[in-house]
Amino acid sequence: MDNNDFPILHQKVNDEDLVYLDNAATTQKPKQVVEAMEKFYYNDNANVHRGVHTLAERSTEQFEAAREKVRKFINAKSNKEIIFTKGTTDSLNMIAQSYGENIHEGDEIVISIMEHHSNLIPWQQLAIKKHATLRYIGLTDDGELDMAEAKKLINDKTKIVSVAQVSNVLGVINPVKKLAELAHAHGAVMVVDGAQSAPHMPIDVQALDCDFFAFSGHKMLSETGIGVLYGKEELLNDMTPVEYGGEMIEFVKKYDTTWNDLPWKFEAGTPNIAGAISLGYAIDYLNEIGMQKIFDYEQQIVDYVLPKLLAIDDLEVYGPTDPTKHTAVISFNLKGLHPHDLATGLDMEGVAVRAGHHCAQPLMTYLGLSATARASFYFYNTLADADKLVEAIKATKEFFKHGTI
Ligand code: C6P
């Protein structure tokens, strides 16, 4: 696929052509999104929902049009179900704090051991506060979610199940639709952390039948500081806001306040207007290519690169070994080398990967690791980038063995 819309990718780093493989952390932004932002700021910028002047109307129109684009992108029923947030972290915290009011002593919350801290700490802290129990679904030997264990753990005491659709470490796709069925059979709600799935595959929240879905704009071509919380209208209607201020009110009296309609009830203060509009343009860009096409293309990269990585002596690759079960987020370690040294070695070759615990420390502990290196691809990466990754790992291995490349 074409990467000519991404000027940042066409540069040298450490005298090598840049190969950007840190897309799970954040993606690059195409000219179309950056230029649309420039156009918005140069022509239309004003606060939303407040003014009656022309710029305020233009700004509000574009902001609400972006909401409609998001609605279509995830196939929500209504715009009332699309709340703009700061990102996945903000969305998940909002659910835990607001829907969390329904949790009482003795209730259970089920998550998985592969969760990002953003989909773990909010539930852990809620469980502590409410004297509820937090339970973890473990992994199979092949690094997949252990559905047999999930079936045992989810029971009538379970009130919330919250799992990532794609792991940011193992790259595995989790069967969130099946988990939603299990959750609903026991009267629990299903929360999906879509941070690593929404940018890479078609999302249909009605088909998944999840109750809440969270994702971030910056992992799908848009700006930082903008994200989405989808929630079923009937649930959001019954929930109380966790942030108070402008925008989210209907009427404020001295000693009482009534809330605005959905979705604004959950959008206190001036929102990230340009961010939301930028997300709308990012969605236009992704739709132009097609989400299924993006998913299929990235799977081709996995089919190509995963066996090559698995074939490198002393390289330990985590997550499923079957490429059909692995998305283009691939974590690995070179035996005897700290992942930070590996990532630094790769950077010397122009290959940008992330190294660390990837905000998934309980998973690291579970796997007996302190950290991994991680390559994560997007549609603008190529098979040549995959080759460069493999060559750079081999070169780094040689360098640390012999002190020379
Ligand atoms: N993971 C990564 O390099 P925010 O930071 O709010 O946009 O997204 C949080 C988040 C939640 N869930 C999953 C599965 C994620 O991968 C992330 C972000 C980045 O893996 C930054 S730690």
PDB file of N, CA and C in Angstrom, residues 291-338:
ATOM      1  N   MET A 291     -11.439  -0.927   5.570  1.00  0.00           N
ATOM      2  CA  MET A 291     -10.890  -1.578   6.766  1.00  0.00           C
ATOM      3  C   MET A 291     -10.597  -3.056   6.539  1.00  0.00           C
ATOM      4  N   GLN A 292     -11.433  -3.718   5.731  1.00  0.00           N
ATOM      5  CA  GLN A 292     -11.165  -5.145   5.474  1.00  0.00           C
ATOM      6  C   GLN A 292      -9.867  -5.291   4.684  1.00  0.00           C
ATOM      7  N   LYS A 293      -9.669  -4.353   3.745  1.00  0.00           N
ATOM      8  CA  LYS A 293      -8.450  -4.397   2.929  1.00  0.00           C
ATOM      9  C   LYS A 293      -7.216  -4.169   3.820  1.00  0.00           C
ATOM     10  N   ILE A 294      -7.355  -3.242   4.764  1.00  0.00           N
ATOM     11  CA  ILE A 294      -6.243  -2.969   5.686  1.00  0.00           C
ATOM     12  C   ILE A 294      -5.941  -4.223   6.512  1.00  0.00           C
ATOM     13  N   PHE A 295      -6.989  -4.855   7.021  1.00  0.00           N
ATOM     14  CA  PHE A 295      -6.799  -6.066   7.833  1.00  0.00           C
ATOM     15  C   PHE A 295      -6.114  -7.162   6.996  1.00  0.00           C
ATOM     16  N   ASP A 296      -6.623  -7.382   5.783  1.00  0.00           N
ATOM     17  CA  ASP A 296      -6.068  -8.441   4.927  1.00  0.00           C
ATOM     18  C   ASP A 296      -4.607  -8.154   4.579  1.00  0.00           C
ATOM     19  N   TYR A 297      -4.324  -6.901   4.295  1.00  0.00           N
ATOM     20  CA  TYR A 297      -2.951  -6.524   3.931  1.00  0.00           C
ATOM     21  C   TYR A 297      -1.996  -6.764   5.107  1.00  0.00           C
ATOM     22  N   GLU A 298      -2.424  -6.349   6.291  1.00  0.00           N
ATOM     23  CA  GLU A 298      -1.556  -6.540   7.457  1.00  0.00           C
ATOM     24  C   GLU A 298      -1.368  -8.034   7.759  1.00  0.00           C
ATOM     25  N   GLN A 299      -2.411  -8.814   7.468  1.00  0.00           N
ATOM     26  CA  GLN A 299      -2.271 -10.270   7.678  1.00  0.00           C
ATOM     27  C   GLN A 299      -1.235 -10.849   6.705  1.00  0.00           C
ATOM     28  N   GLN A 300      -1.176 -10.288   5.498  1.00  0.00           N
ATOM     29  CA  GLN A 300      -0.138 -10.738   4.547  1.00  0.00           C
ATOM     30  C   GLN A 300       1.252 -10.475   5.113  1.00  0.00           C
ATOM     31  N   ILE A 301       1.405  -9.313   5.758  1.00  0.00           N
ATOM     32  CA  ILE A 301       2.708  -8.993   6.352  1.00  0.00           C
ATOM     33  C   ILE A 301       3.028 -10.009   7.460  1.00  0.00           C
ATOM     34  N   VAL A 302       2.018 -10.331   8.276  1.00  0.00           N
ATOM     35  CA  VAL A 302       2.248 -11.298   9.370  1.00  0.00           C
ATOM     36  C   VAL A 302       2.619 -12.664   8.784  1.00  0.00           C
ATOM     37  N   ASP A 303       1.865 -13.097   7.770  1.00  0.00           N
ATOM     38  CA  ASP A 303       2.158 -14.387   7.114  1.00  0.00           C
ATOM     39  C   ASP A 303       3.609 -14.438   6.649  1.00  0.00           C
ATOM     40  N   TYR A 304       4.078 -13.303   6.182  1.00  0.00           N
ATOM     41  CA  TYR A 304       5.429 -13.218   5.616  1.00  0.00           C
ATOM     42  C   TYR A 304       6.493 -13.163   6.715  1.00  0.00           C
ATOM     43  N   VAL A 305       6.261 -12.301   7.716  1.00  0.00           N
ATOM     44  CA  VAL A 305       7.362 -11.997   8.640  1.00  0.00           C
ATOM     45  C   VAL A 305       7.421 -12.944   9.851  1.00  0.00           C
ATOM     46  N   LEU A 306       6.267 -13.434  10.298  1.00  0.00           N
ATOM     47  CA  LEU A 306       6.286 -14.238  11.530  1.00  0.00           C
ATOM     48  C   LEU A 306       7.160 -15.495  11.385  1.00  0.00           C
ATOM     49  N   PRO A 307       7.010 -16.279  10.293  1.00  0.00           N
ATOM     50  CA  PRO A 307       7.892 -17.448  10.150  1.00  0.00           C
ATOM     51  C   PRO A 307       9.367 -17.060  10.080  1.00  0.00           C
ATOM     52  N   LYS A 308       9.664 -15.916   9.467  1.00  0.00           N
ATOM     53  CA  LYS A 308      11.065 -15.476   9.375  1.00  0.00           C
ATOM     54  C   LYS A 308      11.621 -15.142  10.768  1.00  0.00           C
ATOM     55  N   LEU A 309      10.790 -14.527  11.584  1.00  0.00           N
ATOM     56  CA  LEU A 309      11.242 -14.195  12.948  1.00  0.00           C
ATOM     57  C   LEU A 309      11.405 -15.471  13.766  1.00  0.00           C
ATOM     58  N   LEU A 310      10.434 -16.377  13.618  1.00  0.00           N
ATOM     59  CA  LEU A 310      10.490 -17.633  14.388  1.00  0.00           C
ATOM     60  C   LEU A 310      11.732 -18.451  14.008  1.00  0.00           C
ATOM     61  N   ALA A 311      12.236 -18.212  12.803  1.00  0.00           N
ATOM     62  CA  ALA A 311      13.390 -19.000  12.318  1.00  0.00           C
ATOM     63  C   ALA A 311      14.729 -18.437  12.804  1.00  0.00           C
ATOM     64  N   ILE A 312      14.717 -17.255  13.417  1.00  0.00           N
ATOM     65  CA  ILE A 312      15.997 -16.682  13.873  1.00  0.00           C
ATOM     66  C   ILE A 312      16.414 -17.369  15.175  1.00  0.00           C
ATOM     67  N   ASP A 313      17.601 -17.956  15.166  1.00  0.00           N
ATOM     68  CA  ASP A 313      18.117 -18.618  16.378  1.00  0.00           C
ATOM     69  C   ASP A 313      18.186 -17.618  17.525  1.00  0.00           C
ATOM     70  N   ASP A 314      17.821 -18.063  18.691  1.00  0.00           N
ATOM     71  CA  ASP A 314      17.900 -17.248  19.922  1.00  0.00           C
ATOM     72  C   ASP A 314      16.865 -16.122  19.985  1.00  0.00           C
ATOM     73  N   LEU A 315      15.987 -16.054  18.991  1.00  0.00           N
ATOM     74  CA  LEU A 315      14.933 -15.034  19.083  1.00  0.00           C
ATOM     75  C   LEU A 315      13.667 -15.704  19.609  1.00  0.00           C
ATOM     76  N   GLU A 316      13.227 -15.214  20.744  1.00  0.00           N
ATOM     77  CA  GLU A 316      11.999 -15.748  21.329  1.00  0.00           C
ATOM     78  C   GLU A 316      10.844 -14.841  20.899  1.00  0.00           C
ATOM     79  N   VAL A 317       9.840 -15.411  20.256  1.00  0.00           N
ATOM     80  CA  VAL A 317       8.709 -14.610  19.782  1.00  0.00           C
ATOM     81  C   VAL A 317       7.495 -14.981  20.620  1.00  0.00           C
ATOM     82  N   TYR A 318       6.754 -13.996  21.073  1.00  0.00           N
ATOM     83  CA  TYR A 318       5.626 -14.247  21.983  1.00  0.00           C
ATOM     84  C   TYR A 318       4.289 -14.194  21.229  1.00  0.00           C
ATOM     85  N   GLY A 319       3.292 -14.800  21.844  1.00  0.00           N
ATOM     86  CA  GLY A 319       1.970 -14.849  21.201  1.00  0.00           C
ATOM     87  C   GLY A 319       1.884 -16.058  20.296  1.00  0.00           C
ATOM     88  N   PRO A 320       0.730 -16.235  19.630  1.00  0.00           N
ATOM     89  CA  PRO A 320       0.529 -17.414  18.793  1.00  0.00           C
ATOM     90  C   PRO A 320       1.593 -17.546  17.703  1.00  0.00           C
ATOM     91  N   THR A 321       2.002 -18.786  17.433  1.00  0.00           N
ATOM     92  CA  THR A 321       2.985 -19.016  16.367  1.00  0.00           C
ATOM     93  C   THR A 321       2.283 -19.156  15.013  1.00  0.00           C
ATOM     94  N   ASP A 322       0.971 -19.393  15.053  1.00  0.00           N
ATOM     95  CA  ASP A 322       0.190 -19.511  13.824  1.00  0.00           C
ATOM     96  C   ASP A 322      -0.130 -18.091  13.319  1.00  0.00           C
ATOM     97  N   PRO A 323       0.389 -17.732  12.122  1.00  0.00           N
ATOM     98  CA  PRO A 323       0.186 -16.358  11.627  1.00  0.00           C
ATOM     99  C   PRO A 323      -1.291 -15.967  11.517  1.00  0.00           C
ATOM    100  N   THR A 324      -2.178 -16.945  11.307  1.00  0.00           N
ATOM    101  CA  THR A 324      -3.591 -16.580  11.154  1.00  0.00           C
ATOM    102  C   THR A 324      -4.200 -16.133  12.487  1.00  0.00           C
ATOM    103  N   LYS A 325      -3.473 -16.427  13.582  1.00  0.00           N
ATOM    104  CA  LYS A 325      -4.000 -16.017  14.899  1.00  0.00           C
ATOM    105  C   LYS A 325      -3.272 -14.802  15.453  1.00  0.00           C
ATOM    106  N   HIS A 326      -2.354 -14.255  14.655  1.00  0.00           N
ATOM    107  CA  HIS A 326      -1.482 -13.183  15.143  1.00  0.00           C
ATOM    108  C   HIS A 326      -1.706 -11.932  14.298  1.00  0.00           C
ATOM    109  N   THR A 327      -1.962 -10.808  14.931  1.00  0.00           N
ATOM    110  CA  THR A 327      -2.034  -9.561  14.158  1.00  0.00           C
ATOM    111  C   THR A 327      -0.611  -9.015  14.006  1.00  0.00           C
ATOM    112  N   ALA A 328      -0.507  -7.847  13.383  1.00  0.00           N
ATOM    113  CA  ALA A 328       0.811  -7.302  13.055  1.00  0.00           C
ATOM    114  C   ALA A 328       1.457  -6.556  14.227  1.00  0.00           C
ATOM    115  N   VAL A 329       1.210  -7.060  15.444  1.00  0.00           N
ATOM    116  CA  VAL A 329       1.893  -6.582  16.654  1.00  0.00           C
ATOM    117  C   VAL A 329       2.698  -7.770  17.146  1.00  0.00           C
ATOM    118  N   ILE A 330       4.019  -7.679  17.049  1.00  0.00           N
ATOM    119  CA  ILE A 330       4.837  -8.864  17.333  1.00  0.00           C
ATOM    120  C   ILE A 330       5.914  -8.525  18.365  1.00  0.00           C
ATOM    121  N   SER A 331       5.859  -9.233  19.507  1.00  0.00           N
ATOM    122  CA  SER A 331       6.832  -9.011  20.582  1.00  0.00           C
ATOM    123  C   SER A 331       7.871 -10.116  20.571  1.00  0.00           C
ATOM    124  N   PHE A 332       9.098  -9.729  20.896  1.00  0.00           N
ATOM    125  CA  PHE A 332      10.180 -10.725  20.866  1.00  0.00           C
ATOM    126  C   PHE A 332      11.327 -10.296  21.766  1.00  0.00           C
ATOM    127  N   ASN A 333      12.191 -11.251  22.069  1.00  0.00           N
ATOM    128  CA  ASN A 333      13.422 -10.997  22.816  1.00  0.00           C
ATOM    129  C   ASN A 333      14.549 -11.816  22.213  1.00  0.00           C
ATOM    130  N   LEU A 334      15.720 -11.234  22.207  1.00  0.00           N
ATOM    131  CA  LEU A 334      16.903 -11.973  21.780  1.00  0.00           C
ATOM    132  C   LEU A 334      17.579 -12.477  23.052  1.00  0.00           C
ATOM    133  N   LYS A 335      17.797 -13.786  23.100  1.00  0.00           N
ATOM    134  CA  LYS A 335      18.366 -14.369  24.332  1.00  0.00           C
ATOM    135  C   LYS A 335      19.661 -13.669  24.727  1.00  0.00           C
ATOM    136  N   GLY A 336      19.769 -13.330  26.007  1.00  0.00           N
ATOM    137  CA  GLY A 336      21.014 -12.744  26.509  1.00  0.00           C
ATOM    138  C   GLY A 336      21.124 -11.246  26.282  1.00  0.00           C
ATOM    139  N   LEU A 337      20.130 -10.657  25.664  1.00  0.00           N
ATOM    140  CA  LEU A 337      20.204  -9.222  25.376  1.00  0.00           C
ATOM    141  C   LEU A 337      18.978  -8.520  25.965  1.00  0.00           C
ATOM    142  N   HIS A 338      19.206  -7.389  26.638  1.00  0.00           N
ATOM    143  CA  HIS A 338      18.058  -6.649  27.158  1.00  0.00           C
ATOM    144  C   HIS A 338      17.289  -6.058  25.967  1.00  0.00           C
TER     145      HIS A 338
END
